[in-house]
Amino acid sequence: MLCVWWDMNGMIYWELLGSKSTLATAVYSQQLDRVAEATAYDKIDQSFKSWVVLPHPVYNPDLASSDYHLFQDLQLELDEQHLEKDEDVKNWLKNYFDQKPRIFFERGIRSLPTKWAQVMYNNGEYFE
């Protein structure tokens, strides 16, 4: 399982869990600690005060930028790969993320308002 955190500037943190791992609360909490270490968390904390929370369905992959943007592109690239060892997968992912231009990540984040409007227009139903 690939866990990712990214913003408009690129990949913040990613971690590949073992094939038999699950994302339990303890694992997720540890990951969040590592993400906080990789970011200027105190600046993010301050910006939360000016955010407006918008209504949205509990979970909708149309609103998950990793689902509709990053993972679709990643899958296209992976379709051509034959990686057998975990280390090969990790190295391939590192190269994939390192080679993605900033504009790729920026497009994914900037498309969120349009995606949100489409989801709300469709009453939370999935769309293509």
PDB file of C-alpha atoms in Angstrom:
ATOM      1  CA  MET A   1       0.000   0.000   0.000  1.00  0.00           C
ATOM      2  CA  LEU A   2       1.333   3.398  -1.009  1.00  0.00           C
ATOM      3  CA  CYS A   3       0.618   6.273   1.399  1.00  0.00           C
ATOM      4  CA  VAL A   4       1.296   9.765   0.051  1.00  0.00           C
ATOM      5  CA  TRP A   5       1.176  13.383   1.191  1.00  0.00           C
ATOM      6  CA  TRP A   6       1.723  16.072  -1.406  1.00  0.00           C
ATOM      7  CA  ASP A   7       0.918  19.680  -2.141  1.00  0.00           C
ATOM      8  CA  MET A   8       1.219  22.140  -5.043  1.00  0.00           C
ATOM      9  CA  ASN A   9       5.006  22.038  -4.827  1.00  0.00           C
ATOM     10  CA  GLY A  10       5.390  18.280  -5.011  1.00  0.00           C
ATOM     11  CA  MET A  11       5.701  15.234  -2.838  1.00  0.00           C
ATOM     12  CA  ILE A  12       5.975  15.960   0.898  1.00  0.00           C
ATOM     13  CA  TYR A  13       6.253  12.399   2.175  1.00  0.00           C
ATOM     14  CA  TRP A  14       5.497   8.932   0.908  1.00  0.00           C
ATOM     15  CA  GLU A  15       5.731   5.497   2.402  1.00  0.00           C
ATOM     16  CA  LEU A  16       5.250   2.051   0.953  1.00  0.00           C
ATOM     17  CA  LEU A  17       3.715  -0.371   3.445  1.00  0.00           C
ATOM     18  CA  GLY A  18       4.341  -4.086   3.199  1.00  0.00           C
ATOM     19  CA  SER A  19       1.908  -6.220   1.219  1.00  0.00           C
ATOM     20  CA  LYS A  20       0.365  -7.645   4.397  1.00  0.00           C
ATOM     21  CA  SER A  21       0.195  -4.320   6.247  1.00  0.00           C
ATOM     22  CA  THR A  22      -2.948  -2.410   7.047  1.00  0.00           C
ATOM     23  CA  LEU A  23      -3.260   1.272   7.779  1.00  0.00           C
ATOM     24  CA  ALA A  24      -4.176   0.948  11.453  1.00  0.00           C
ATOM     25  CA  THR A  25      -4.505   3.949  13.737  1.00  0.00           C
ATOM     26  CA  ALA A  26      -1.030   3.492  15.216  1.00  0.00           C
ATOM     27  CA  VAL A  27       0.606   3.286  11.775  1.00  0.00           C
ATOM     28  CA  TYR A  28      -1.276   6.344  10.517  1.00  0.00           C
ATOM     29  CA  SER A  29      -0.385   8.298  13.647  1.00  0.00           C
ATOM     30  CA  GLN A  30       3.304   7.464  13.174  1.00  0.00           C
ATOM     31  CA  GLN A  31       3.086   8.529   9.541  1.00  0.00           C
ATOM     32  CA  LEU A  32       1.519  11.851  10.519  1.00  0.00           C
ATOM     33  CA  ASP A  33       4.433  12.446  12.886  1.00  0.00           C
ATOM     34  CA  ARG A  34       6.856  11.844  10.000  1.00  0.00           C
ATOM     35  CA  VAL A  35       4.829  14.146   7.729  1.00  0.00           C
ATOM     36  CA  ALA A  36       4.934  16.855  10.401  1.00  0.00           C
ATOM     37  CA  GLU A  37       8.720  16.478  10.541  1.00  0.00           C
ATOM     38  CA  ALA A  38       8.919  16.845   6.749  1.00  0.00           C
ATOM     39  CA  THR A  39       6.880  20.079   6.702  1.00  0.00           C
ATOM     40  CA  ALA A  40       6.808  23.441   8.341  1.00  0.00           C
ATOM     41  CA  TYR A  41       3.956  22.195  10.500  1.00  0.00           C
ATOM     42  CA  ASP A  42       3.784  25.307  12.652  1.00  0.00           C
ATOM     43  CA  LYS A  43       3.022  27.418   9.544  1.00  0.00           C
ATOM     44  CA  ILE A  44       0.292  25.001   8.491  1.00  0.00           C
ATOM     45  CA  ASP A  45      -1.163  25.129  12.007  1.00  0.00           C
ATOM     46  CA  GLN A  46      -1.489  28.923  11.781  1.00  0.00           C
ATOM     47  CA  SER A  47      -3.169  28.833   8.358  1.00  0.00           C
ATOM     48  CA  PHE A  48      -5.967  26.547   9.632  1.00  0.00           C
ATOM     49  CA  LYS A  49      -7.453  29.523  11.473  1.00  0.00           C
ATOM     50  CA  SER A  50      -8.452  31.214   8.203  1.00  0.00           C
ATOM     51  CA  TRP A  51      -9.792  28.127   6.411  1.00  0.00           C
ATOM     52  CA  VAL A  52     -13.456  27.605   5.588  1.00  0.00           C
ATOM     53  CA  VAL A  53     -14.705  24.016   5.746  1.00  0.00           C
ATOM     54  CA  LEU A  54     -16.895  23.229   2.735  1.00  0.00           C
ATOM     55  CA  PRO A  55     -19.671  20.620   2.763  1.00  0.00           C
ATOM     56  CA  HIS A  56     -18.838  17.365   1.011  1.00  0.00           C
ATOM     57  CA  PRO A  57     -19.726  13.659   1.082  1.00  0.00           C
ATOM     58  CA  VAL A  58     -17.966  11.540   3.700  1.00  0.00           C
ATOM     59  CA  TYR A  59     -15.727   9.948   1.058  1.00  0.00           C
ATOM     60  CA  ASN A  60     -15.726  10.577  -2.640  1.00  0.00           C
ATOM     61  CA  PRO A  61     -12.726   9.661  -4.840  1.00  0.00           C
ATOM     62  CA  ASP A  62     -13.690  12.560  -7.094  1.00  0.00           C
ATOM     63  CA  LEU A  63     -12.532  14.836  -4.248  1.00  0.00           C
ATOM     64  CA  ALA A  64      -9.364  12.900  -3.392  1.00  0.00           C
ATOM     65  CA  SER A  65      -6.640  14.493  -5.503  1.00  0.00           C
ATOM     66  CA  SER A  66      -4.444  11.441  -5.047  1.00  0.00           C
ATOM     67  CA  ASP A  67      -7.198   9.248  -6.517  1.00  0.00           C
ATOM     68  CA  TYR A  68      -8.216  11.397  -9.482  1.00  0.00           C
ATOM     69  CA  HIS A  69      -4.818  12.873 -10.331  1.00  0.00           C
ATOM     70  CA  LEU A  70      -1.721  11.242  -8.872  1.00  0.00           C
ATOM     71  CA  PHE A  71      -2.701   7.567  -8.793  1.00  0.00           C
ATOM     72  CA  GLN A  72      -4.174   7.625 -12.317  1.00  0.00           C
ATOM     73  CA  ASP A  73      -0.903   8.937 -13.700  1.00  0.00           C
ATOM     74  CA  LEU A  74       1.100   6.555 -11.527  1.00  0.00           C
ATOM     75  CA  GLN A  75      -0.929   3.593 -12.797  1.00  0.00           C
ATOM     76  CA  LEU A  76      -0.271   4.541 -16.431  1.00  0.00           C
ATOM     77  CA  GLU A  77       3.455   4.586 -15.721  1.00  0.00           C
ATOM     78  CA  LEU A  78       3.368   1.358 -13.724  1.00  0.00           C
ATOM     79  CA  ASP A  79       1.507  -0.555 -16.423  1.00  0.00           C
ATOM     80  CA  GLU A  80       4.763  -0.770 -18.372  1.00  0.00           C
ATOM     81  CA  GLN A  81       6.879  -1.890 -15.407  1.00  0.00           C
ATOM     82  CA  HIS A  82       7.783  -5.339 -14.127  1.00  0.00           C
ATOM     83  CA  LEU A  83       9.147  -4.856 -10.626  1.00  0.00           C
ATOM     84  CA  GLU A  84       9.759  -7.950  -8.543  1.00  0.00           C
ATOM     85  CA  LYS A  85      11.562  -6.813  -5.387  1.00  0.00           C
ATOM     86  CA  ASP A  86      10.325  -4.314  -2.796  1.00  0.00           C
ATOM     87  CA  GLU A  87      13.557  -2.360  -3.181  1.00  0.00           C
ATOM     88  CA  ASP A  88      12.954  -2.074  -6.941  1.00  0.00           C
ATOM     89  CA  VAL A  89       9.468  -0.704  -6.289  1.00  0.00           C
ATOM     90  CA  LYS A  90      10.790   1.851  -3.781  1.00  0.00           C
ATOM     91  CA  ASN A  91      13.530   2.981  -6.167  1.00  0.00           C
ATOM     92  CA  TRP A  92      11.067   3.252  -9.052  1.00  0.00           C
ATOM     93  CA  LEU A  93       8.647   5.304  -6.931  1.00  0.00           C
ATOM     94  CA  LYS A  94      11.429   7.614  -5.751  1.00  0.00           C
ATOM     95  CA  ASN A  95      12.456   8.258  -9.371  1.00  0.00           C
ATOM     96  CA  TYR A  96       8.819   8.725 -10.446  1.00  0.00           C
ATOM     97  CA  PHE A  97       8.136  11.340  -7.743  1.00  0.00           C
ATOM     98  CA  ASP A  98      11.492  13.085  -8.229  1.00  0.00           C
ATOM     99  CA  GLN A  99      10.943  13.432 -11.986  1.00  0.00           C
ATOM    100  CA  LYS A 100       7.422  14.869 -11.787  1.00  0.00           C
ATOM    101  CA  PRO A 101       7.510  18.620 -12.477  1.00  0.00           C
ATOM    102  CA  ARG A 102       5.982  21.025  -9.970  1.00  0.00           C
ATOM    103  CA  ILE A 103       3.225  21.917 -12.471  1.00  0.00           C
ATOM    104  CA  PHE A 104       1.958  18.323 -12.330  1.00  0.00           C
ATOM    105  CA  PHE A 105       1.261  18.621  -8.601  1.00  0.00           C
ATOM    106  CA  GLU A 106      -0.057  22.165  -8.947  1.00  0.00           C
ATOM    107  CA  ARG A 107      -2.613  21.068 -11.582  1.00  0.00           C
ATOM    108  CA  GLY A 108      -3.860  18.324  -9.274  1.00  0.00           C
ATOM    109  CA  ILE A 109      -4.451  20.724  -6.394  1.00  0.00           C
ATOM    110  CA  ARG A 110      -5.860  23.558  -8.521  1.00  0.00           C
ATOM    111  CA  SER A 111      -8.486  21.231  -9.996  1.00  0.00           C
ATOM    112  CA  LEU A 112     -10.023  20.647  -6.550  1.00  0.00           C
ATOM    113  CA  PRO A 113     -12.497  23.586  -6.680  1.00  0.00           C
ATOM    114  CA  THR A 114     -13.886  22.375 -10.011  1.00  0.00           C
ATOM    115  CA  LYS A 115     -14.092  18.799  -8.735  1.00  0.00           C
ATOM    116  CA  TRP A 116     -15.847  19.994  -5.565  1.00  0.00           C
ATOM    117  CA  ALA A 117     -18.407  21.955  -7.623  1.00  0.00           C
ATOM    118  CA  GLN A 118     -19.084  18.891  -9.814  1.00  0.00           C
ATOM    119  CA  VAL A 119     -19.582  16.656  -6.781  1.00  0.00           C
ATOM    120  CA  MET A 120     -21.957  19.160  -5.184  1.00  0.00           C
ATOM    121  CA  TYR A 121     -23.859  19.616  -8.469  1.00  0.00           C
ATOM    122  CA  ASN A 122     -24.257  15.812  -8.655  1.00  0.00           C
ATOM    123  CA  ASN A 123     -25.443  15.604  -5.014  1.00  0.00           C
ATOM    124  CA  GLY A 124     -22.337  13.635  -4.005  1.00  0.00           C
ATOM    125  CA  GLU A 125     -22.777  10.984  -6.683  1.00  0.00           C
ATOM    126  CA  TYR A 126     -19.725   9.752  -8.564  1.00  0.00           C
ATOM    127  CA  PHE A 127     -19.115  11.092 -12.057  1.00  0.00           C
ATOM    128  CA  GLU A 128     -16.749  10.386 -14.937  1.00  0.00           C
TER     129      GLU A 128
END
